[in-house]
Amino acid sequence: MAALLVGVLVGPAGLTARSVLLDLLDAIPGVHVDSGLTPQQHAILWQIRLPRVVLGALVGATLAIAGAAYQGVFRNPLADPYLLGVSSGASLGATVAIVAGGAGVAYGVPVAAFVGGVLAVAATYLLGRGIGGVRSEVVIILAGVAVAAFANAVQTFLMQRYDETLRQVYSWLLGRLSTDGWTDIRVVLPYVVVAAAVILLHRRTLDVMAVGDVEAASLGVNPARVRLVLVGAATLGTAAVVSVSGLIGFVGIVVPHAIRLVVGPGHRLLLPLSLLLGAAFLVFADVVARWALAPAELPIGVVTAAIGAPFFLLVLRRSRGVA
């Protein structure tokens, strides 16, 4: 709640905390108070500030809980929502749409990015299954690396071939939370709800899988089925939010690990806390992006990378020490 309030207050419109809270109260059925906001300020709050903050919360929550799910499924502390080629596939899809002129079509780039991310993960699973008939986490991760490399190669070729679109492509790649009212939120919300619900329902199963596939199978868990369901849910949510926000990295690494340092590795608390703190983390990161170079705006992907890169090195160092 603190992150949401700060998010709607930061900006050049001069909205005060008291007027914002009163205007929010006035929106509750049966409650009528005078917030003192002008019609223009009211429109800024409800059509610009609030949609952006809510979208940031949805994106951050989804990336964080997906990161925690990937780390649990693959028993890899460095796994994140882009592990299986989601980011590379979404980037390629967005690039193809921009090059083909889809940026001028309603939802042309988001739809292409969503389809690209989903297809990349599907290709990863098919490739992983085809290698010796084995679908272990190691094989799937290596297949994801191969798919990502191919997608990146095609994207690089397109960017060199159509260099007049570089600015648009890089603007999408660096991430942004600009919205057109509440439309983007209505589009991604069903995917986010389904993905989060499926992951949360498997929180105890993830604790069982932490002991290994053989031991988990002896306890009545089907590791291959659980892995497919959780990877599918995490990918669906990630592809949906990435399609409207662009690539925002490190959220899926920073948030789950910060929570583990406080509450431990158990997924019963880790997953719901990742959902909440991931939302707060990205909203605060967006506040920094808007405030740092005001009135210009810093790409939010730059902010999360500035925070996440040192944290990634810390996690890597800790993982090496444990190994």
Coordinates of C-alpha atoms in Angstrom, one line a residue:
M1 CA 0.0 0.0 0.0
A2 CA 2.9 2.4 0.7
A3 CA 4.4 1.7 -2.7
L4 CA 1.1 2.3 -4.4
L5 CA 0.6 5.6 -2.6
V6 CA 4.1 6.8 -3.3
G7 CA 3.6 5.8 -7.0
V8 CA 0.5 7.9 -7.5
L9 CA 2.0 10.9 -5.6
V10 CA 5.3 11.2 -7.6
G11 CA 5.0 13.5 -10.6
P12 CA 4.7 17.1 -11.7
A13 CA 0.9 17.4 -11.2
G14 CA 1.2 18.4 -7.6
L15 CA -1.2 15.8 -6.1
T16 CA -1.1 15.7 -2.3
A17 CA -1.5 12.6 -0.2
R18 CA -4.6 14.0 1.5
S19 CA -6.4 14.8 -1.8
V20 CA -5.4 11.5 -3.4
L21 CA -6.7 9.5 -0.4
L22 CA -9.9 11.5 -0.3
D23 CA -10.5 11.0 -4.0
L24 CA -9.9 7.2 -3.6
L25 CA -12.4 7.2 -0.7
D26 CA -14.9 9.1 -2.9
A27 CA -14.7 6.2 -5.4
I28 CA -16.1 3.8 -2.8
P29 CA -19.9 3.2 -3.3
G30 CA -21.9 5.1 -0.7
V31 CA -19.0 7.4 0.3
H32 CA -19.1 11.0 -0.8
V33 CA -16.2 13.4 0.1
D34 CA -14.7 16.4 -1.6
S35 CA -11.1 15.7 -2.4
G36 CA -10.4 19.2 -3.7
L37 CA -8.9 17.9 -6.9
T38 CA -9.6 19.8 -10.1
P39 CA -11.1 17.8 -13.0
Q40 CA -7.7 17.8 -14.7
Q41 CA -6.0 16.4 -11.6
H42 CA -8.8 13.8 -11.2
A43 CA -8.2 12.7 -14.8
I44 CA -4.4 12.5 -14.2
L45 CA -4.9 10.4 -11.1
W46 CA -7.4 7.9 -12.6
Q47 CA -6.3 7.7 -16.2
I48 CA -2.5 8.1 -15.9
R49 CA -1.1 7.6 -12.4
L50 CA -3.2 4.8 -11.1
P51 CA -3.1 2.6 -14.3
R52 CA 0.6 2.9 -14.4
V53 CA 1.1 2.0 -10.7
V54 CA -1.3 -0.9 -10.9
L55 CA 0.4 -2.2 -14.1
G56 CA 3.8 -1.9 -12.4
A57 CA 2.5 -3.9 -9.4
L58 CA 1.1 -6.6 -11.7
V59 CA 4.3 -6.9 -13.7
G60 CA 6.5 -6.9 -10.6
A61 CA 4.4 -9.5 -8.8
T62 CA 4.3 -11.8 -11.8
L63 CA 8.0 -11.7 -12.5
A64 CA 8.9 -12.2 -8.8
I65 CA 6.6 -15.2 -8.2
A66 CA 7.6 -16.7 -11.6
G67 CA 11.2 -16.4 -10.6
A68 CA 10.6 -18.1 -7.3
A69 CA 8.7 -20.9 -9.2
Y70 CA 11.5 -21.4 -11.7
Q71 CA 14.1 -21.5 -8.9
G72 CA 12.1 -24.1 -7.1
V73 CA 11.3 -26.3 -10.2
F74 CA 14.9 -26.3 -11.4
R75 CA 16.6 -26.2 -8.0
N76 CA 18.7 -23.4 -9.4
P77 CA 19.2 -20.2 -7.4
L78 CA 20.1 -18.2 -10.5
A79 CA 17.0 -19.1 -12.5
D80 CA 14.7 -16.3 -13.4
P81 CA 11.5 -15.8 -15.6
Y82 CA 13.6 -15.5 -18.7
L83 CA 15.5 -18.8 -18.3
L84 CA 13.7 -20.8 -20.9
G85 CA 13.9 -18.2 -23.7
V86 CA 10.8 -16.2 -22.7
S87 CA 12.7 -12.9 -23.0
S88 CA 14.5 -13.8 -26.3
G89 CA 11.3 -15.1 -27.9
A90 CA 9.3 -12.0 -26.8
S91 CA 12.1 -9.7 -28.0
L92 CA 12.1 -11.4 -31.4
G93 CA 8.3 -11.2 -31.6
A94 CA 8.3 -7.5 -30.8
T95 CA 11.1 -6.8 -33.2
V96 CA 9.3 -8.6 -36.0
A97 CA 6.2 -6.6 -35.3
I98 CA 8.0 -3.3 -35.3
V99 CA 9.9 -4.1 -38.5
A100 CA 6.7 -5.2 -40.2
G101 CA 4.9 -2.0 -39.2
G102 CA 2.9 -3.7 -36.4
A103 CA 3.7 -0.8 -34.0
G104 CA 1.0 1.2 -35.6
V105 CA -1.6 -1.5 -35.2
A106 CA -3.5 -1.8 -31.9
Y107 CA -1.7 -4.3 -29.7
G108 CA 0.5 -5.3 -32.6
V109 CA 3.7 -5.4 -30.6
P110 CA 2.3 -6.8 -27.3
V111 CA 0.5 -9.7 -29.2
A112 CA 3.7 -10.5 -31.2
A113 CA 5.8 -10.4 -28.0
F114 CA 3.4 -12.7 -26.2
V115 CA 3.2 -15.2 -29.0
G116 CA 7.0 -15.1 -29.4
G117 CA 7.6 -15.8 -25.7
V118 CA 5.2 -18.7 -25.6
L119 CA 6.5 -20.2 -28.8
A120 CA 10.1 -20.0 -27.5
V121 CA 9.3 -21.9 -24.4
A122 CA 7.3 -24.5 -26.4
A123 CA 10.3 -24.9 -28.6
T124 CA 12.5 -25.3 -25.5
Y125 CA 10.3 -28.1 -24.2
L126 CA 10.1 -29.9 -27.5
L127 CA 13.8 -29.7 -28.0
G128 CA 14.5 -30.9 -24.4
R129 CA 12.1 -33.8 -24.8
G130 CA 13.7 -34.8 -28.1
I131 CA 17.2 -35.1 -26.7
G132 CA 17.5 -38.7 -25.6
G133 CA 13.9 -38.7 -24.6
V134 CA 14.8 -37.1 -21.3
R135 CA 13.1 -34.0 -19.8
S136 CA 15.3 -33.3 -16.7
E137 CA 15.9 -29.8 -15.5
V138 CA 19.4 -29.7 -16.9
V139 CA 18.4 -30.7 -20.4
I140 CA 15.6 -28.2 -20.4
I141 CA 17.9 -25.4 -19.3
L142 CA 20.4 -26.2 -22.0
A143 CA 17.6 -26.3 -24.6
G144 CA 16.5 -22.9 -23.4
V145 CA 20.0 -21.5 -23.9
A146 CA 20.0 -22.9 -27.5
V147 CA 16.6 -21.4 -28.3
A148 CA 17.5 -18.1 -26.8
A149 CA 20.7 -18.0 -28.8
F150 CA 18.8 -18.7 -32.0
A151 CA 16.2 -16.0 -31.3
N152 CA 18.9 -13.5 -30.4
A153 CA 20.7 -14.2 -33.7
V154 CA 17.5 -13.7 -35.7
Q155 CA 16.7 -10.5 -33.8
T156 CA 20.2 -9.1 -34.4
F157 CA 19.9 -9.8 -38.1
L158 CA 16.6 -7.9 -38.3
M159 CA 17.9 -5.0 -36.3
Q160 CA 20.9 -4.7 -38.7
R161 CA 18.7 -5.2 -41.8
Y162 CA 16.1 -2.6 -40.7
D163 CA 18.3 -0.1 -38.7
E164 CA 15.6 2.6 -39.0
T165 CA 13.6 0.8 -36.3
L166 CA 16.4 0.5 -33.8
R167 CA 15.1 3.3 -31.6
Q168 CA 11.7 1.7 -31.3
V169 CA 13.2 -1.8 -30.7
Y170 CA 15.5 -0.5 -27.9
S171 CA 12.7 1.5 -26.3
W172 CA 10.8 -1.8 -25.9
L173 CA 13.8 -3.8 -24.9
L174 CA 14.7 -1.4 -22.0
G175 CA 11.2 -1.7 -20.5
R176 CA 8.5 0.8 -19.8
L177 CA 5.3 1.1 -17.9
S178 CA 3.5 3.6 -20.1
T179 CA -0.2 2.7 -20.4
D180 CA -3.2 3.7 -22.3
G181 CA -5.6 4.0 -19.4
W182 CA -6.8 0.7 -17.9
T183 CA -6.8 -1.3 -21.2
D184 CA -3.4 -3.0 -20.7
I185 CA -4.4 -4.0 -17.2
R186 CA -7.6 -5.6 -18.3
V187 CA -5.7 -7.5 -21.0
V188 CA -3.0 -9.0 -18.7
L189 CA -5.0 -9.5 -15.5
P190 CA -6.6 -12.8 -16.4
Y191 CA -3.2 -14.3 -17.3
V192 CA -1.6 -13.0 -14.1
V193 CA -4.5 -14.3 -11.9
V194 CA -4.3 -17.8 -13.5
A195 CA -0.5 -18.0 -13.4
A196 CA -0.3 -16.9 -9.7
A197 CA -3.2 -19.2 -8.6
V198 CA -1.5 -22.3 -10.2
I199 CA 1.9 -21.5 -8.7
L200 CA 0.4 -20.8 -5.3
L201 CA -1.5 -24.1 -5.3
H202 CA 1.8 -26.0 -5.9
R203 CA 3.7 -24.3 -3.1
R204 CA 3.9 -27.4 -0.9
T205 CA 4.7 -29.6 -4.0
L206 CA 7.7 -27.3 -4.6
D207 CA 9.0 -28.0 -1.1
V208 CA 8.8 -31.8 -1.9
M209 CA 10.6 -31.4 -5.2
A210 CA 13.5 -29.7 -3.4
V211 CA 14.7 -33.1 -2.2
G212 CA 15.2 -34.3 -5.8
D213 CA 13.1 -36.0 -8.5
V214 CA 13.7 -39.6 -7.3
E215 CA 12.8 -38.8 -3.7
A216 CA 9.8 -36.7 -4.8
A217 CA 8.5 -39.5 -7.0
S218 CA 8.7 -41.9 -4.0
L219 CA 6.5 -39.5 -2.0
G220 CA 3.8 -39.6 -4.7
V221 CA 4.8 -36.5 -6.8
N222 CA 5.2 -36.7 -10.5
P223 CA 8.2 -34.4 -11.1
A224 CA 7.8 -34.2 -14.9
R225 CA 4.1 -33.2 -14.7
V226 CA 4.7 -30.7 -11.9
R227 CA 7.6 -29.2 -13.8
L228 CA 5.5 -28.8 -17.0
V229 CA 2.5 -27.3 -15.1
L230 CA 4.6 -24.8 -13.2
V231 CA 6.8 -23.8 -16.1
G232 CA 3.7 -23.4 -18.2
A233 CA 2.0 -21.2 -15.6
A234 CA 5.1 -19.1 -15.0
T235 CA 5.7 -18.7 -18.7
L236 CA 2.1 -17.7 -19.4
G237 CA 2.2 -15.0 -16.8
T238 CA 5.6 -13.7 -17.7
A239 CA 4.9 -13.6 -21.4
A240 CA 1.7 -11.7 -20.7
V241 CA 3.2 -8.9 -18.6
V242 CA 6.4 -8.7 -20.7
S243 CA 4.2 -8.1 -23.8
V244 CA 3.0 -4.8 -22.4
S245 CA 6.0 -3.7 -20.3
G246 CA 9.0 -4.8 -22.4
L247 CA 11.9 -6.6 -20.9
I248 CA 12.4 -5.8 -17.2
G249 CA 15.2 -7.9 -15.8
F250 CA 16.4 -9.1 -12.4
V251 CA 13.0 -8.8 -10.5
G252 CA 12.7 -12.6 -10.5
I253 CA 16.2 -12.9 -8.9
V254 CA 16.3 -10.0 -6.5
V255 CA 12.9 -10.4 -4.8
P256 CA 12.8 -14.1 -4.1
H257 CA 16.4 -14.2 -2.7
A258 CA 15.8 -11.1 -0.5
I259 CA 12.8 -12.9 1.0
R260 CA 14.8 -16.1 1.5
L261 CA 17.3 -14.2 3.5
V262 CA 14.5 -13.3 5.9
V263 CA 12.0 -16.2 6.0
G264 CA 14.0 -19.1 4.6
P265 CA 13.5 -21.3 1.5
G266 CA 10.1 -22.7 2.3
H267 CA 7.7 -22.0 -0.5
R268 CA 4.6 -21.7 1.8
L269 CA 5.8 -18.2 2.7
L270 CA 8.2 -17.5 -0.2
L271 CA 5.6 -17.5 -3.0
P272 CA 2.9 -15.2 -1.5
L273 CA 5.6 -12.8 -0.2
S274 CA 7.3 -12.8 -3.6
L275 CA 3.9 -11.8 -5.1
L276 CA 3.5 -8.8 -2.7
L277 CA 7.1 -7.6 -2.5
G278 CA 7.6 -8.0 -6.2
A279 CA 4.8 -5.6 -6.8
A280 CA 6.2 -3.1 -4.3
F281 CA 9.7 -3.4 -5.7
L282 CA 8.8 -2.6 -9.3
V283 CA 6.5 0.3 -8.2
F284 CA 9.3 1.8 -6.3
A285 CA 11.7 1.2 -9.2
D286 CA 9.3 3.0 -11.5
V287 CA 9.2 5.9 -9.0
V288 CA 13.0 6.1 -9.2
A289 CA 12.8 5.9 -13.0
R290 CA 10.4 8.9 -13.1
W291 CA 12.2 10.9 -10.5
A292 CA 15.9 10.4 -11.3
L293 CA 16.0 12.5 -14.6
A294 CA 12.8 14.5 -14.2
P295 CA 11.2 15.8 -16.4
A296 CA 12.8 13.1 -18.6
E297 CA 12.2 9.5 -17.8
L298 CA 14.8 6.8 -17.2
P299 CA 13.9 3.3 -18.7
I300 CA 12.8 1.1 -15.8
G301 CA 14.9 -1.7 -17.1
V302 CA 18.0 0.4 -16.4
V303 CA 16.9 0.9 -12.8
T304 CA 16.2 -2.8 -12.1
A305 CA 19.5 -3.7 -13.8
A306 CA 21.4 -1.2 -11.6
I307 CA 19.9 -2.9 -8.5
G308 CA 19.9 -6.5 -9.8
A309 CA 23.3 -6.8 -11.3
P310 CA 25.2 -6.4 -8.0
F311 CA 22.6 -8.6 -6.3
F312 CA 23.1 -11.2 -8.9
L313 CA 26.8 -11.2 -8.2
L314 CA 26.1 -11.6 -4.5
V315 CA 23.8 -14.6 -5.1
L316 CA 26.4 -16.1 -7.4
R317 CA 29.1 -15.7 -4.8
R318 CA 26.9 -17.2 -2.1
S319 CA 26.0 -20.1 -4.4
R320 CA 29.6 -20.8 -5.1
G321 CA 30.4 -20.7 -1.4
V322 CA 27.6 -23.2 -0.7
A323 CA 28.8 -25.5 -3.5

